[in-house]
Structure formats: structure tokens, C-alpha cells
Amino acid sequence: AQTVTQSQPEMSVQEAETVTLSCTYDTSENNYYLFWYKQPPSRQMILVIRQEAYKQQNATENRFSVNFQKAAKSFSLKISDSQLGDTAMYFCATEASGSRLTFGEGTQLTVNP
Amino acid sequence: DAMVIQNPRYQVTQFGKPVTLSCSQTLNHNVMYWYQQKSSQAPKLLFHYYDKDFNNEADTPDNFQSRRPNTSFCFLDIRSPGLGDAAMYLCATSRGVGMTGWLNTEAFFGQGTRLTVV
């Protein structure tokens, strides 16, 4: 079984600043994937970034990067140069072989002008 | 271009009246999922298809059924909706690979159908 915990129900940041969203997870698997998904007010969920657990290098996608600490089972998302369009619910998720995506409870991020 | 399309976007149904939600995809993905998402909660997987193989989650109520007549379409049937079934229902697809259909590509989600039960 897998569990994902996001301890920050809501966060806010000023436009152009940097914000970090926290996520911890628990899994008994050795091989798994970690994801951050974004769900804007329009409600369509889209993938922000993906990390393969066997890779030590942290994934980066433009302004989005992760800090993956495998031993601590921590997977935080850093958003640099925040933009108004980043306002959304962010879900951390994990998936292991034979198991489906398991989502955390989400963090509502608001970017203020 | 829309890749995972859910119809309708909003559905109102009467308590106990069967309702069907639909999902279509243009990605030719072999895996399709149905999630239930209640307000301010994480999406909860109801079931998924790997090709034609149906996989039900252990805690999905019998009230929820699904059909996948072909690769492109998948339906969620709620036989007797209760007030507690009011939620957003999300359809997603992925390209499952390997014997277990392990997702190692991203899941693509539709915009969801918001179901209201009156």
C-alpha cells in the first residue's frame, strides 16, 4: 500500500517569488514514480513534473523543480518566478508497479499579484 | 486539441435514477481510469481498464459499474445514485506498458463531469 501526505492545505505566494510545496510518502516498493499534478480552477488535471525513484538527480521542468529525498521519503516541489497562472490545486502522487496512482490531499496555491 | 473528453461537463440526476457518464480519448491509450473527486479531496480511483481487462478497486461500491466497448470510449454507470455520490468524476488515460500495465508515462485527464444528485 502507498500513502501520500501533503501537510499544507493552502499556501500563497507573491508573483515572481519562489514557493515550495511539501510532500511525504510511504511505500514498500523499491521502484516507483513520483508526480506533481496541477489542477487549475477549470479542473483539468495536468502533469507538472515526474521523478523516477531510482534516479538520484532531481527532476527539473523550466520553473518547476523537485527536491527528492528518498531516504526521508520526501518529494517537495519548488516553483520559481511564480506566475498568476500557477494558481491551482497541486497534488503529489506516487505509483509503483502493479499499483495505480495514489494522490495526496492537495495543496491549494494562490499566486497574488 | 482535446485528448480526453468527458461528457457532459455537468450532470444533474435524481436520487435513485441511473446515470451514465462518458469519456472518450484520441490518444489510443490502452489504460483508462475513473476517479471520484469530492470537494477539497484527493481523487479516489474507482476502477480502471487495461485494454479490455477490468480492474475494480476493493472499496468501490457495487453501485458503480463501467463499460469499455472499444479503445476510445469508457462509461461510468451509477445504478442508483445517492446524495453521497455527488462529486466530480474524472476520466484519465495512460499508455500502460509491461505485464502489469505499470504507468511510466503520464496520465492524461479529462475536464471532469460534475454530478449533482437531487
PDB file of C-alpha atoms in Angstrom:
ATOM      1  CA  ALA A   1       0.000   0.000   0.000  1.00  0.00           C
ATOM      2  CA  GLN A   2       1.076   3.541  -0.649  1.00  0.00           C
ATOM      3  CA  THR A   3       0.219   6.730   1.175  1.00  0.00           C
ATOM      4  CA  VAL A   4       0.910  10.338   0.269  1.00  0.00           C
ATOM      5  CA  THR A   5       0.738  13.221   2.724  1.00  0.00           C
ATOM      6  CA  GLN A   6       0.624  16.900   1.906  1.00  0.00           C
ATOM      7  CA  SER A   7       0.695  18.855   5.138  1.00  0.00           C
ATOM      8  CA  GLN A   8      -0.057  22.282   3.648  1.00  0.00           C
ATOM      9  CA  PRO A   9      -3.735  22.597   2.683  1.00  0.00           C
ATOM     10  CA  GLU A  10      -3.229  26.171   1.472  1.00  0.00           C
ATOM     11  CA  MET A  11      -0.306  28.347   0.503  1.00  0.00           C
ATOM     12  CA  SER A  12       0.102  31.740  -1.069  1.00  0.00           C
ATOM     13  CA  VAL A  13       2.987  33.498  -2.758  1.00  0.00           C
ATOM     14  CA  GLN A  14       3.602  36.833  -4.385  1.00  0.00           C
ATOM     15  CA  GLU A  15       4.039  36.923  -8.109  1.00  0.00           C
ATOM     16  CA  ALA A  16       7.688  36.408  -9.185  1.00  0.00           C
ATOM     17  CA  GLU A  17       8.654  34.866  -5.863  1.00  0.00           C
ATOM     18  CA  THR A  18       9.577  31.267  -5.098  1.00  0.00           C
ATOM     19  CA  VAL A  19       7.409  28.804  -3.211  1.00  0.00           C
ATOM     20  CA  THR A  20       7.958  25.229  -2.064  1.00  0.00           C
ATOM     21  CA  LEU A  21       5.180  22.695  -1.615  1.00  0.00           C
ATOM     22  CA  SER A  22       5.841  19.746   0.670  1.00  0.00           C
ATOM     23  CA  CYS A  23       5.014  16.089   0.181  1.00  0.00           C
ATOM     24  CA  THR A  24       5.918  12.940   2.063  1.00  0.00           C
ATOM     25  CA  TYR A  25       5.017   9.443   1.052  1.00  0.00           C
ATOM     26  CA  ASP A  26       5.258   5.897   2.195  1.00  0.00           C
ATOM     27  CA  THR A  27       5.710   2.829   0.061  1.00  0.00           C
ATOM     28  CA  SER A  28       7.167  -0.615   0.480  1.00  0.00           C
ATOM     29  CA  GLU A  29       8.252  -0.723  -3.141  1.00  0.00           C
ATOM     30  CA  ASN A  30      11.805  -0.150  -4.299  1.00  0.00           C
ATOM     31  CA  ASN A  31      10.836   1.031  -7.753  1.00  0.00           C
ATOM     32  CA  TYR A  32       8.219   3.716  -8.071  1.00  0.00           C
ATOM     33  CA  TYR A  33       7.444   7.039  -9.648  1.00  0.00           C
ATOM     34  CA  LEU A  34       6.550  10.316  -8.007  1.00  0.00           C
ATOM     35  CA  PHE A  35       4.495  13.032  -9.647  1.00  0.00           C
ATOM     36  CA  TRP A  36       3.211  16.509  -9.089  1.00  0.00           C
ATOM     37  CA  TYR A  37      -0.080  17.245 -10.797  1.00  0.00           C
ATOM     38  CA  LYS A  38      -1.728  20.646 -11.115  1.00  0.00           C
ATOM     39  CA  GLN A  39      -5.478  21.153 -11.140  1.00  0.00           C
ATOM     40  CA  PRO A  40      -6.460  24.735 -12.062  1.00  0.00           C
ATOM     41  CA  PRO A  41      -9.937  26.090 -11.421  1.00  0.00           C
ATOM     42  CA  SER A  42     -11.041  24.663 -14.801  1.00  0.00           C
ATOM     43  CA  ARG A  43     -10.442  21.273 -13.064  1.00  0.00           C
ATOM     44  CA  GLN A  44      -8.426  19.521 -15.783  1.00  0.00           C
ATOM     45  CA  MET A  45      -5.552  17.774 -14.069  1.00  0.00           C
ATOM     46  CA  ILE A  46      -2.211  18.131 -15.815  1.00  0.00           C
ATOM     47  CA  LEU A  47       1.217  16.727 -15.063  1.00  0.00           C
ATOM     48  CA  VAL A  48       3.762  19.233 -13.787  1.00  0.00           C
ATOM     49  CA  ILE A  49       6.796  17.068 -13.170  1.00  0.00           C
ATOM     50  CA  ARG A  50       7.790  13.437 -12.703  1.00  0.00           C
ATOM     51  CA  GLN A  51      10.603  11.769 -10.767  1.00  0.00           C
ATOM     52  CA  GLU A  52      11.774   8.187 -11.073  1.00  0.00           C
ATOM     53  CA  ALA A  53      12.754   6.820  -7.698  1.00  0.00           C
ATOM     54  CA  TYR A  54      15.876   5.078  -8.989  1.00  0.00           C
ATOM     55  CA  LYS A  55      17.272   8.355 -10.300  1.00  0.00           C
ATOM     56  CA  GLN A  56      19.196  10.419  -7.779  1.00  0.00           C
ATOM     57  CA  GLN A  57      19.162  13.566  -9.870  1.00  0.00           C
ATOM     58  CA  ASN A  58      16.261  15.857  -9.082  1.00  0.00           C
ATOM     59  CA  ALA A  59      13.861  16.448 -11.963  1.00  0.00           C
ATOM     60  CA  THR A  60      13.508  19.939 -13.410  1.00  0.00           C
ATOM     61  CA  GLU A  61      10.976  21.373 -15.834  1.00  0.00           C
ATOM     62  CA  ASN A  62      11.531  25.045 -16.551  1.00  0.00           C
ATOM     63  CA  ARG A  63      10.409  26.934 -13.433  1.00  0.00           C
ATOM     64  CA  PHE A  64       9.458  23.724 -11.614  1.00  0.00           C
ATOM     65  CA  SER A  65      11.929  21.553  -9.772  1.00  0.00           C
ATOM     66  CA  VAL A  66      11.762  18.908  -7.107  1.00  0.00           C
ATOM     67  CA  ASN A  67      13.804  18.045  -4.064  1.00  0.00           C
ATOM     68  CA  PHE A  68      13.668  14.264  -3.846  1.00  0.00           C
ATOM     69  CA  GLN A  69      14.970  12.787  -0.622  1.00  0.00           C
ATOM     70  CA  LYS A  70      14.496   9.043  -0.991  1.00  0.00           C
ATOM     71  CA  ALA A  71      15.662   8.033   2.477  1.00  0.00           C
ATOM     72  CA  ALA A  72      13.354  10.566   4.073  1.00  0.00           C
ATOM     73  CA  LYS A  73      10.555   9.735   1.603  1.00  0.00           C
ATOM     74  CA  SER A  74      10.157  13.383   0.842  1.00  0.00           C
ATOM     75  CA  PHE A  75       9.292  14.936  -2.523  1.00  0.00           C
ATOM     76  CA  SER A  76       8.848  18.696  -2.480  1.00  0.00           C
ATOM     77  CA  LEU A  77       8.022  20.935  -5.427  1.00  0.00           C
ATOM     78  CA  LYS A  78       9.694  24.285  -5.902  1.00  0.00           C
ATOM     79  CA  ILE A  79       8.102  26.857  -8.168  1.00  0.00           C
ATOM     80  CA  SER A  80      10.399  29.704  -9.135  1.00  0.00           C
ATOM     81  CA  ASP A  81       9.298  33.052 -10.525  1.00  0.00           C
ATOM     82  CA  SER A  82       5.674  32.309  -9.632  1.00  0.00           C
ATOM     83  CA  GLN A  83       3.081  33.428 -12.149  1.00  0.00           C
ATOM     84  CA  LEU A  84      -0.618  34.152 -11.749  1.00  0.00           C
ATOM     85  CA  GLY A  85      -1.349  31.133 -13.929  1.00  0.00           C
ATOM     86  CA  ASP A  86       0.282  28.897 -11.342  1.00  0.00           C
ATOM     87  CA  THR A  87      -2.728  29.371  -9.080  1.00  0.00           C
ATOM     88  CA  ALA A  88      -4.180  25.892  -8.738  1.00  0.00           C
ATOM     89  CA  MET A  89      -4.540  22.867  -6.535  1.00  0.00           C
ATOM     90  CA  TYR A  90      -1.343  20.836  -6.565  1.00  0.00           C
ATOM     91  CA  PHE A  91      -1.417  17.107  -5.935  1.00  0.00           C
ATOM     92  CA  CYS A  92       1.548  14.950  -5.104  1.00  0.00           C
ATOM     93  CA  ALA A  93       1.147  11.358  -6.267  1.00  0.00           C
ATOM     94  CA  THR A  94       3.047   8.117  -6.371  1.00  0.00           C
ATOM     95  CA  GLU A  95       2.772   4.954  -8.393  1.00  0.00           C
ATOM     96  CA  ALA A  96       4.537   1.634  -8.101  1.00  0.00           C
ATOM     97  CA  SER A  97       4.494  -1.473 -10.218  1.00  0.00           C
ATOM     98  CA  GLY A  98       1.065  -3.020 -10.230  1.00  0.00           C
ATOM     99  CA  SER A  99      -0.428  -0.148  -8.301  1.00  0.00           C
ATOM    100  CA  ARG A 100      -2.268   2.831  -9.563  1.00  0.00           C
ATOM    101  CA  LEU A 101      -1.680   6.499  -8.876  1.00  0.00           C
ATOM    102  CA  THR A 102      -2.189   7.403  -5.222  1.00  0.00           C
ATOM    103  CA  PHE A 103      -2.803  11.083  -4.595  1.00  0.00           C
ATOM    104  CA  GLY A 104      -2.195  13.270  -1.580  1.00  0.00           C
ATOM    105  CA  GLU A 105      -4.900  15.576  -0.270  1.00  0.00           C
ATOM    106  CA  GLY A 106      -3.613  18.520  -2.273  1.00  0.00           C
ATOM    107  CA  THR A 107      -2.258  21.998  -1.602  1.00  0.00           C
ATOM    108  CA  GLN A 108      -4.197  24.999  -2.853  1.00  0.00           C
ATOM    109  CA  LEU A 109      -1.652  27.517  -4.116  1.00  0.00           C
ATOM    110  CA  THR A 110      -2.644  31.118  -4.707  1.00  0.00           C
ATOM    111  CA  VAL A 111      -0.302  33.481  -6.521  1.00  0.00           C
ATOM    112  CA  ASN A 112      -1.022  37.078  -5.600  1.00  0.00           C
ATOM    113  CA  PRO A 113      -0.289  39.991  -7.913  1.00  0.00           C
TER     114      PRO A 113
ATOM    115  CA  ASP B   1      -6.748  19.794 -29.098  1.00  0.00           C
ATOM    116  CA  ALA B   2      -8.799  17.927 -26.589  1.00  0.00           C
ATOM    117  CA  MET B   3      -7.392  14.458 -25.998  1.00  0.00           C
ATOM    118  CA  VAL B   4      -9.600  13.146 -23.201  1.00  0.00           C
ATOM    119  CA  ILE B   5     -13.151  14.347 -23.479  1.00  0.00           C
ATOM    120  CA  GLN B   6     -15.802  13.890 -20.847  1.00  0.00           C
ATOM    121  CA  ASN B   7     -19.476  14.427 -21.434  1.00  0.00           C
ATOM    122  CA  PRO B   8     -21.383  16.074 -20.064  1.00  0.00           C
ATOM    123  CA  ARG B   9     -19.433  18.648 -18.063  1.00  0.00           C
ATOM    124  CA  TYR B  10     -22.331  18.980 -15.647  1.00  0.00           C
ATOM    125  CA  GLN B  11     -24.936  16.334 -14.891  1.00  0.00           C
ATOM    126  CA  VAL B  12     -27.906  16.599 -12.592  1.00  0.00           C
ATOM    127  CA  THR B  13     -29.712  13.407 -11.731  1.00  0.00           C
ATOM    128  CA  GLN B  14     -32.460  12.407  -9.370  1.00  0.00           C
ATOM    129  CA  PHE B  15     -31.861  10.328  -6.310  1.00  0.00           C
ATOM    130  CA  GLY B  16     -32.013   6.669  -7.363  1.00  0.00           C
ATOM    131  CA  LYS B  17     -32.212   7.360 -11.100  1.00  0.00           C
ATOM    132  CA  PRO B  18     -29.498   5.596 -13.118  1.00  0.00           C
ATOM    133  CA  VAL B  19     -26.993   7.878 -14.771  1.00  0.00           C
ATOM    134  CA  THR B  20     -24.159   7.324 -17.251  1.00  0.00           C
ATOM    135  CA  LEU B  21     -21.080   9.464 -17.669  1.00  0.00           C
ATOM    136  CA  SER B  22     -18.952   9.125 -20.779  1.00  0.00           C
ATOM    137  CA  CYS B  23     -15.312   9.502 -21.628  1.00  0.00           C
ATOM    138  CA  SER B  24     -13.591   9.362 -24.994  1.00  0.00           C
ATOM    139  CA  GLN B  25      -9.959   9.654 -25.936  1.00  0.00           C
ATOM    140  CA  THR B  26      -7.983  10.341 -29.089  1.00  0.00           C
ATOM    141  CA  LEU B  27      -4.651   9.146 -27.686  1.00  0.00           C
ATOM    142  CA  ASN B  28      -5.137   5.440 -28.391  1.00  0.00           C
ATOM    143  CA  HIS B  29      -4.056   4.694 -24.836  1.00  0.00           C
ATOM    144  CA  ASN B  30      -4.716   1.215 -23.587  1.00  0.00           C
ATOM    145  CA  VAL B  31      -5.427   2.172 -19.974  1.00  0.00           C
ATOM    146  CA  MET B  32      -8.455   4.181 -18.892  1.00  0.00           C
ATOM    147  CA  TYR B  33      -9.309   5.174 -15.338  1.00  0.00           C
ATOM    148  CA  TRP B  34     -12.291   6.583 -13.490  1.00  0.00           C
ATOM    149  CA  TYR B  35     -11.694   8.685 -10.405  1.00  0.00           C
ATOM    150  CA  GLN B  36     -14.171  10.206  -7.984  1.00  0.00           C
ATOM    151  CA  GLN B  37     -13.177  13.553  -6.501  1.00  0.00           C
ATOM    152  CA  LYS B  38     -15.220  15.175  -3.774  1.00  0.00           C
ATOM    153  CA  SER B  39     -14.785  18.785  -2.860  1.00  0.00           C
ATOM    154  CA  SER B  40     -11.328  19.626  -1.494  1.00  0.00           C
ATOM    155  CA  GLN B  41     -10.309  15.977  -1.507  1.00  0.00           C
ATOM    156  CA  ALA B  42      -7.846  13.886  -3.456  1.00  0.00           C
ATOM    157  CA  PRO B  43      -9.116  11.949  -6.455  1.00  0.00           C
ATOM    158  CA  LYS B  44     -10.076   8.422  -5.495  1.00  0.00           C
ATOM    159  CA  LEU B  45      -9.643   5.628  -8.024  1.00  0.00           C
ATOM    160  CA  LEU B  46     -12.840   3.684  -8.662  1.00  0.00           C
ATOM    161  CA  PHE B  47     -11.608   1.279 -11.328  1.00  0.00           C
ATOM    162  CA  HIS B  48      -9.550   1.060 -14.460  1.00  0.00           C
ATOM    163  CA  TYR B  49      -9.333  -0.861 -17.698  1.00  0.00           C
ATOM    164  CA  TYR B  50      -6.105  -2.265 -19.042  1.00  0.00           C
ATOM    165  CA  ASP B  51      -7.175  -2.949 -22.605  1.00  0.00           C
ATOM    166  CA  LYS B  52     -10.391  -4.889 -22.053  1.00  0.00           C
ATOM    167  CA  ASP B  53      -9.421  -6.153 -18.628  1.00  0.00           C
ATOM    168  CA  PHE B  54     -11.489  -4.534 -15.914  1.00  0.00           C
ATOM    169  CA  ASN B  55      -9.867  -3.843 -12.538  1.00  0.00           C
ATOM    170  CA  ASN B  56     -12.105  -2.822  -9.704  1.00  0.00           C
ATOM    171  CA  GLU B  57     -10.755  -1.179  -6.555  1.00  0.00           C
ATOM    172  CA  ALA B  58     -11.618  -3.152  -3.449  1.00  0.00           C
ATOM    173  CA  ASP B  59     -13.613  -0.345  -1.843  1.00  0.00           C
ATOM    174  CA  THR B  60     -15.583   0.758  -4.899  1.00  0.00           C
ATOM    175  CA  PRO B  61     -19.306   0.309  -4.157  1.00  0.00           C
ATOM    176  CA  ASP B  62     -21.295  -2.108  -6.305  1.00  0.00           C
ATOM    177  CA  ASN B  63     -23.439   0.856  -7.286  1.00  0.00           C
ATOM    178  CA  PHE B  64     -20.661   1.882  -9.669  1.00  0.00           C
ATOM    179  CA  GLN B  65     -20.141  -0.017 -12.899  1.00  0.00           C
ATOM    180  CA  SER B  66     -18.120   0.602 -16.012  1.00  0.00           C
ATOM    181  CA  ARG B  67     -18.098  -0.378 -19.656  1.00  0.00           C
ATOM    182  CA  ARG B  68     -15.444  -0.051 -22.303  1.00  0.00           C
ATOM    183  CA  PRO B  69     -16.883  -1.024 -25.699  1.00  0.00           C
ATOM    184  CA  ASN B  70     -13.699  -0.086 -27.570  1.00  0.00           C
ATOM    185  CA  THR B  71     -10.322   1.569 -27.049  1.00  0.00           C
ATOM    186  CA  SER B  72     -11.661   5.083 -27.408  1.00  0.00           C
ATOM    187  CA  PHE B  73     -14.669   5.041 -25.132  1.00  0.00           C
ATOM    188  CA  CYS B  74     -15.332   4.274 -21.497  1.00  0.00           C
ATOM    189  CA  PHE B  75     -18.525   4.752 -19.498  1.00  0.00           C
ATOM    190  CA  LEU B  76     -19.252   5.101 -15.823  1.00  0.00           C
ATOM    191  CA  ASP B  77     -22.683   3.854 -14.786  1.00  0.00           C
ATOM    192  CA  ILE B  78     -24.147   4.713 -11.421  1.00  0.00           C
ATOM    193  CA  ARG B  79     -27.079   2.397 -10.928  1.00  0.00           C
ATOM    194  CA  SER B  80     -28.838   4.165  -8.063  1.00  0.00           C
ATOM    195  CA  PRO B  81     -27.188   7.489  -7.250  1.00  0.00           C
ATOM    196  CA  GLY B  82     -27.333   8.620  -3.669  1.00  0.00           C
ATOM    197  CA  LEU B  83     -26.670  12.066  -2.266  1.00  0.00           C
ATOM    198  CA  GLY B  84     -23.208  10.867  -1.256  1.00  0.00           C
ATOM    199  CA  ASP B  85     -22.322  10.189  -4.876  1.00  0.00           C
ATOM    200  CA  ALA B  86     -22.378  13.867  -5.757  1.00  0.00           C
ATOM    201  CA  ALA B  87     -18.842  14.616  -6.854  1.00  0.00           C
ATOM    202  CA  MET B  88     -16.564  15.417  -9.744  1.00  0.00           C
ATOM    203  CA  TYR B  89     -15.815  12.330 -11.806  1.00  0.00           C
ATOM    204  CA  LEU B  90     -12.514  12.323 -13.633  1.00  0.00           C
ATOM    205  CA  CYS B  91     -11.550  10.112 -16.525  1.00  0.00           C
ATOM    206  CA  ALA B  92      -7.882   9.566 -17.292  1.00  0.00           C
ATOM    207  CA  THR B  93      -5.856   7.579 -19.787  1.00  0.00           C
ATOM    208  CA  SER B  94      -2.311   6.348 -19.970  1.00  0.00           C
ATOM    209  CA  ARG B  95      -0.097   4.167 -22.072  1.00  0.00           C
ATOM    210  CA  GLY B  96       0.384   1.196 -19.856  1.00  0.00           C
ATOM    211  CA  VAL B  97       3.415  -0.908 -20.586  1.00  0.00           C
ATOM    212  CA  GLY B  98       4.680  -4.204 -19.339  1.00  0.00           C
ATOM    213  CA  MET B  99       2.846  -7.151 -17.954  1.00  0.00           C
ATOM    214  CA  THR B 100       1.422  -5.244 -15.030  1.00  0.00           C
ATOM    215  CA  GLY B 101       0.486  -2.171 -17.001  1.00  0.00           C
ATOM    216  CA  TRP B 102       2.763  -0.119 -14.837  1.00  0.00           C
ATOM    217  CA  LEU B 103       2.301   3.508 -15.604  1.00  0.00           C
ATOM    218  CA  ASN B 104       5.573   5.020 -16.593  1.00  0.00           C
ATOM    219  CA  THR B 105       4.117   7.662 -18.770  1.00  0.00           C
ATOM    220  CA  GLU B 106       1.932  10.478 -17.622  1.00  0.00           C
ATOM    221  CA  ALA B 107      -1.778  10.152 -17.139  1.00  0.00           C
ATOM    222  CA  PHE B 108      -3.944  12.481 -19.213  1.00  0.00           C
ATOM    223  CA  PHE B 109      -7.095  13.681 -17.552  1.00  0.00           C
ATOM    224  CA  GLY B 110     -10.375  14.944 -18.923  1.00  0.00           C
ATOM    225  CA  GLN B 111     -12.036  18.067 -17.595  1.00  0.00           C
ATOM    226  CA  GLY B 112     -14.352  16.033 -15.450  1.00  0.00           C
ATOM    227  CA  THR B 113     -18.089  15.705 -15.049  1.00  0.00           C
ATOM    228  CA  ARG B 114     -19.628  17.346 -12.020  1.00  0.00           C
ATOM    229  CA  LEU B 115     -22.503  15.205 -10.825  1.00  0.00           C
ATOM    230  CA  THR B 116     -25.268  16.677  -8.709  1.00  0.00           C
ATOM    231  CA  VAL B 117     -27.862  14.404  -7.117  1.00  0.00           C
ATOM    232  CA  VAL B 118     -31.197  15.987  -6.213  1.00  0.00           C
TER     233      VAL B 118
END
